[in-house]
CSV table of C-alpha atoms in Angstrom, one decimal:
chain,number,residue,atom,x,y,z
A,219,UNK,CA,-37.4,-3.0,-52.1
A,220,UNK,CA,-35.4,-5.0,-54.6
A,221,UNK,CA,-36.0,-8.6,-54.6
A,222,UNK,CA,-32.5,-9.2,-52.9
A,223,UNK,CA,-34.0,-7.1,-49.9
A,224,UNK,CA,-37.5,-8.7,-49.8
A,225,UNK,CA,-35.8,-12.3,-49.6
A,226,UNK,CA,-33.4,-11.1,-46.9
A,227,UNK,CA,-36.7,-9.2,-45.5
A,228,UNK,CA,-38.9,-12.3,-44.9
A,229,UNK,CA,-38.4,-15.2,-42.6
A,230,UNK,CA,-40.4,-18.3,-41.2
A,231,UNK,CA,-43.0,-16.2,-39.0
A,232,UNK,CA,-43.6,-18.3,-35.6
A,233,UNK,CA,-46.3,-16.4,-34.8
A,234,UNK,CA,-49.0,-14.5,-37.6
A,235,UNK,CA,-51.6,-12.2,-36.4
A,236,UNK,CA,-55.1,-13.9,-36.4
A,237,UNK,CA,-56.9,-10.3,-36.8
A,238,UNK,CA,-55.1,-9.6,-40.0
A,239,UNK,CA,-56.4,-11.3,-43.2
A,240,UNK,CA,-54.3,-11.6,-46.0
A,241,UNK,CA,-56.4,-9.5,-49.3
A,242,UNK,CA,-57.3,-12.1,-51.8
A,243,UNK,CA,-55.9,-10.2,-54.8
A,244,UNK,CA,-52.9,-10.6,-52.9
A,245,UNK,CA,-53.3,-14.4,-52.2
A,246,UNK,CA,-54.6,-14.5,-56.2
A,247,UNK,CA,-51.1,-13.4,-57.3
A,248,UNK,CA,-49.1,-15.7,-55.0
A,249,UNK,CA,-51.1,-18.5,-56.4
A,250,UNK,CA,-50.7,-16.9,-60.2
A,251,UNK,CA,-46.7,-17.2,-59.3
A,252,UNK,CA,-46.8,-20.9,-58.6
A,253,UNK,CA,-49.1,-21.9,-61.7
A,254,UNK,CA,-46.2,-20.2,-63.8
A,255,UNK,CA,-43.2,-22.2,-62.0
A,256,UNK,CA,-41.6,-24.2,-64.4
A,257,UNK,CA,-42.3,-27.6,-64.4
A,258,UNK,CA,-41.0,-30.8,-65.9
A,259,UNK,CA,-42.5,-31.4,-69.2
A,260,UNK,CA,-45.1,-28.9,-68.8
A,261,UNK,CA,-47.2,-31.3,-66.9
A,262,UNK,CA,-48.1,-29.5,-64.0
A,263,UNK,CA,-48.2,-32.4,-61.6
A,264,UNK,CA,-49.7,-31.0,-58.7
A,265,UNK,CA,-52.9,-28.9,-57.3
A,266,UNK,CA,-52.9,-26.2,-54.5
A,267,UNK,CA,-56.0,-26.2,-52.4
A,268,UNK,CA,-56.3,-22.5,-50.6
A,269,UNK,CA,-58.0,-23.2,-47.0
A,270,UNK,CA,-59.8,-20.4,-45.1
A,271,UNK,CA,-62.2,-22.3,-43.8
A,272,UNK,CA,-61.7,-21.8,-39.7
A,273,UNK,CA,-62.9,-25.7,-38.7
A,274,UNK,CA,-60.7,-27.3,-41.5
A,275,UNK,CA,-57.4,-25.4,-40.5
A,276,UNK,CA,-58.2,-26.1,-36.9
A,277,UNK,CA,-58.4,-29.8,-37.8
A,278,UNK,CA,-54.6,-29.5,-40.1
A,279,UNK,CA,-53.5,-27.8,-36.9
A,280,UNK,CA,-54.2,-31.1,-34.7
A,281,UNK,CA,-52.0,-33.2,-37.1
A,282,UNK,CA,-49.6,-30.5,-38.0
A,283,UNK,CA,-47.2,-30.1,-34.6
A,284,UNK,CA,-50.0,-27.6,-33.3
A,285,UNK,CA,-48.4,-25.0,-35.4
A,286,UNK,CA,-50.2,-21.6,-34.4
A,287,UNK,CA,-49.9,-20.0,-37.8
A,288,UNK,CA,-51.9,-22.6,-39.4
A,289,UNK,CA,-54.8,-20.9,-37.8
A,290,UNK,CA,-53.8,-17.7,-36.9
A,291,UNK,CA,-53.1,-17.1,-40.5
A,292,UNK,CA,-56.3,-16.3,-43.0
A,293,UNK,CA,-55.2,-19.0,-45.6
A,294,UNK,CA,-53.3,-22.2,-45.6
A,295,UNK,CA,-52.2,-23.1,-49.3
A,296,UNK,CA,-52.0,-26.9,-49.5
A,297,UNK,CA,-49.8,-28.2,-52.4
A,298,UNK,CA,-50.8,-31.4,-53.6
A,299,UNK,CA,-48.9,-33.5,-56.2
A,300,UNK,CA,-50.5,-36.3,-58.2
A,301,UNK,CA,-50.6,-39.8,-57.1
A,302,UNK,CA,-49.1,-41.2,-60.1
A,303,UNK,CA,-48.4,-40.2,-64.0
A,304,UNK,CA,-51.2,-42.2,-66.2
A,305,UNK,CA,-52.2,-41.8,-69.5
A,306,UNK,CA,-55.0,-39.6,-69.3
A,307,UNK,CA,-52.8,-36.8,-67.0
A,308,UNK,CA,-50.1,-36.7,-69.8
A,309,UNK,CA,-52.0,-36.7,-72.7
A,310,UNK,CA,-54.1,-33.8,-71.2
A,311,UNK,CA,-51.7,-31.6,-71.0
A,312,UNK,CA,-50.7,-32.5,-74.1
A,313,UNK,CA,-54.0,-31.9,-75.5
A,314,UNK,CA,-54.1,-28.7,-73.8
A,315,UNK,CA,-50.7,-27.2,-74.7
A,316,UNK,CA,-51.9,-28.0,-78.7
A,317,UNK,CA,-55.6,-26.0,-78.0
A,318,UNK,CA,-54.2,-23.6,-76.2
A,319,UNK,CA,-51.3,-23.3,-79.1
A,320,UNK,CA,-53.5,-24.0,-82.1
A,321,UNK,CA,-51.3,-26.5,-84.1
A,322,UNK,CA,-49.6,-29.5,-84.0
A,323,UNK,CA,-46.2,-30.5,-84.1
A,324,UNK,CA,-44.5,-33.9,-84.7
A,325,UNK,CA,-41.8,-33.1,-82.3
A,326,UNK,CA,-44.3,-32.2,-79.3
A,327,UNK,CA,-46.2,-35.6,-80.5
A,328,UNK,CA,-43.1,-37.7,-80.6
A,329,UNK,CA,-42.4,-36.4,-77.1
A,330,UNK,CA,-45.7,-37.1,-75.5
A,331,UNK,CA,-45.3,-40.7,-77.1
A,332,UNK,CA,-42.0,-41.0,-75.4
A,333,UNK,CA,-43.8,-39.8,-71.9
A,334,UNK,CA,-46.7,-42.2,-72.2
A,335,UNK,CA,-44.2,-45.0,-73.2
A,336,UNK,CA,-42.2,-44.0,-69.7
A,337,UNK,CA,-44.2,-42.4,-66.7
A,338,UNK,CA,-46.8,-44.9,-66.4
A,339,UNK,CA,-44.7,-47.9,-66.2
A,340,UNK,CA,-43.0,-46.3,-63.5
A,341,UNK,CA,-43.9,-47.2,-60.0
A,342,UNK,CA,-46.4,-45.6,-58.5
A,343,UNK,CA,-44.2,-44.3,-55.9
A,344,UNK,CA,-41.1,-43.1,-57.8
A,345,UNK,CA,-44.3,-41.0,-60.2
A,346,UNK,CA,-45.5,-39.5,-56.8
A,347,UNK,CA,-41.7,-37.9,-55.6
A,348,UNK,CA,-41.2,-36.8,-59.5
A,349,UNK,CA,-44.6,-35.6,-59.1
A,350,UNK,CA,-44.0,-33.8,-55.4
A,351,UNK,CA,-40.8,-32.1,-56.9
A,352,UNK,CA,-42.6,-30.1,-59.6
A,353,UNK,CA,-44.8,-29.1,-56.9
A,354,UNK,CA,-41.7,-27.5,-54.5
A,355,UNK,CA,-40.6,-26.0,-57.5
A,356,UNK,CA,-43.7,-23.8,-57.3
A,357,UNK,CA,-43.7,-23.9,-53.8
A,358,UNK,CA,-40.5,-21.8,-53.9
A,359,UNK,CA,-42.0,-19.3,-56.6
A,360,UNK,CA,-45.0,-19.1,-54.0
A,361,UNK,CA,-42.8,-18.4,-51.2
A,362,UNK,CA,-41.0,-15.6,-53.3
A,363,UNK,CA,-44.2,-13.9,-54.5
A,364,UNK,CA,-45.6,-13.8,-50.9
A,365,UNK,CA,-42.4,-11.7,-50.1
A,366,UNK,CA,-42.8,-9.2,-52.9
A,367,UNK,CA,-46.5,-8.7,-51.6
A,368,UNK,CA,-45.1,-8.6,-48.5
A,369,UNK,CA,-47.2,-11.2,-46.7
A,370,UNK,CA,-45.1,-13.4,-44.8
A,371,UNK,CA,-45.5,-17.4,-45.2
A,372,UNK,CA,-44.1,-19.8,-43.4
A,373,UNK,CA,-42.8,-23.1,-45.3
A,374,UNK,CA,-44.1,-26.8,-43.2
A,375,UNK,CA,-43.2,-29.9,-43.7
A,376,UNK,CA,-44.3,-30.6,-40.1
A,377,UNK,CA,-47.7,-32.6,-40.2
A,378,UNK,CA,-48.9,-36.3,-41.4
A,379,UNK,CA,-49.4,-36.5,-44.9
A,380,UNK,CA,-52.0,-39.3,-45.0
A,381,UNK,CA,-54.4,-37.9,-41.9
A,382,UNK,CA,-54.2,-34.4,-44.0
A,383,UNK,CA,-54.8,-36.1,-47.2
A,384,UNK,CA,-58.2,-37.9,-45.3
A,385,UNK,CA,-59.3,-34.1,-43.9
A,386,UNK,CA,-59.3,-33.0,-47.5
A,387,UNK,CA,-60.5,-36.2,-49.2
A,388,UNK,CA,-57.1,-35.7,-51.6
A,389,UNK,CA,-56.6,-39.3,-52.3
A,390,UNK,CA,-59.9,-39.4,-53.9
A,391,UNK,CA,-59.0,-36.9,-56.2
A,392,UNK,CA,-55.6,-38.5,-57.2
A,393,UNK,CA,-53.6,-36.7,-54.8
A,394,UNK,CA,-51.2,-36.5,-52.2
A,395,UNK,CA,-50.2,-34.2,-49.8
A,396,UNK,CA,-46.5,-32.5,-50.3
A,397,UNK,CA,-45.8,-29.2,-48.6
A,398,UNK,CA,-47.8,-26.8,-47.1
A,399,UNK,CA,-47.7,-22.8,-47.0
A,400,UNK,CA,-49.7,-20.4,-43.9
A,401,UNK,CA,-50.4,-17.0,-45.2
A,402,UNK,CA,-50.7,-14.0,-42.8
A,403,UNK,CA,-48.8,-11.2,-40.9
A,404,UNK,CA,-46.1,-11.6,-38.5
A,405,UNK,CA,-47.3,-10.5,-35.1
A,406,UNK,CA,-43.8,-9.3,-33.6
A,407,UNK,CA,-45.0,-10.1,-29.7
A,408,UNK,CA,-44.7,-14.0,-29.2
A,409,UNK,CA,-42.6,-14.0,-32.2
A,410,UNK,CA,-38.8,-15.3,-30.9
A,411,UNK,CA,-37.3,-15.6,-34.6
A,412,UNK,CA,-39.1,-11.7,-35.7
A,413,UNK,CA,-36.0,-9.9,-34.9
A,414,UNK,CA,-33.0,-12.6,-35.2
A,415,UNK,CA,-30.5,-11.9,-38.2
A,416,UNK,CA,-31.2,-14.3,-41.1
A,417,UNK,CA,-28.4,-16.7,-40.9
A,418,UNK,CA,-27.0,-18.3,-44.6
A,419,UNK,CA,-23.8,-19.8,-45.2
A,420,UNK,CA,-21.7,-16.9,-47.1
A,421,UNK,CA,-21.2,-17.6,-50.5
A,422,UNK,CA,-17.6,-19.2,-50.5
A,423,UNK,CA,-19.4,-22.2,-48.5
A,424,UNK,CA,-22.1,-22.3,-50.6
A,425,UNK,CA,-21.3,-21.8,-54.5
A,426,UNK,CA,-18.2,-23.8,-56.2
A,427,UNK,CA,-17.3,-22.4,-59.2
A,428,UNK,CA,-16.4,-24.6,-61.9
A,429,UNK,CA,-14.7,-23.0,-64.6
């Protein structure tokens, strides 16, 4: 299947098989895509915390609409963004990006200085939104890769962001919840949306040409 047919392939599963287990080079990948989404600056705002631990997901599930395929799945990728931009974030990326590179560049330096002079005397809150759009970005690329392994995943915005953030001690770590992402396998029986036709907008309502 093309990438065309795997997008129009998967869907939002409502219900995932709890006796199928998604294979963790497959999960590897899906989490490979979204450490290669693009991001602004190259600063990689965000964390994603992979949970297969059957207690933890039950407890998401309780603040999470009681959404089956949070436990019905085998993992539940949490993406996380950071609290805030500060100093030490940027300038390890930075710091990275020249190790990983091997040389310095004036340009890249001037740039960081122009960051460091910017994101932190942001609020805190405006840094956390920048911070939670990076993270959608590889949300999305997650989302695409989990169709090209065919492994369905179902997007959720549904649940409290501060009670998850306590169950996984995020805020500790400088982080707030975003979006999260059930991994499984559709289980067709209990499933109302499984055989549904995809619905989009066709493209004249969605795409204005400007030429």
């Amino acid at each position: 299947m093309n990438l065309i047919e795997l997008l129009t392939w998967r869907y939002a599963s409502k219900k995932m098989d709890p006796s199928r287990a998604v294979p963790q080079d497959k999960v590897d990948r899906i989490i490979e895509a979204a450490r290669l989404a693009p991001t602004s600056s190259g600063l990689q705002p965000f964390e994603i915390i992979s949970v297969t631990n059957p207690e933890v997901r039950a407890r998401i599930r309780e603040i999470a609409w009681n959404q089956a395929q949070i436990t019905d799945g085998s993992h539940l990728l949490v993406f996380a963004a950071w609290d805030n931009y500060t100093a030490d974030r940027i300038n390890h990326m930075f710091d990275l990006t020249n190790e990983v590179r091997g040389s310095r560049n004036e340009g890249w330096e001037n740039y960081r200085q122009q960051l460091l002079n910017t994101y932190p005397q942001r609020p805190e809150e405006v840094n956390f939104q920048h911070a939670a759009r990076q993270a959608y970005i590889a949300f999305s690329a997650a989302v695409i890769a989990a169709a090209e392994e065919k492994v369905d995943a179902t997007p959720m915005e549904g649940f409290d962001p501060a009670k998850l953030d306590e169950i996984l001690g995020l805020r500790a770590r400088g982080l707030r919840s975003a979006v999260i992402l059930p991994l499984g396998y559709r289980q067709a029986e209990g499933d109302w949306l499984v055989n549904l036709t995809k619905v989009r907008r066709p493209l004249d309502q969605f795409v204005t040409e400007v030429r």
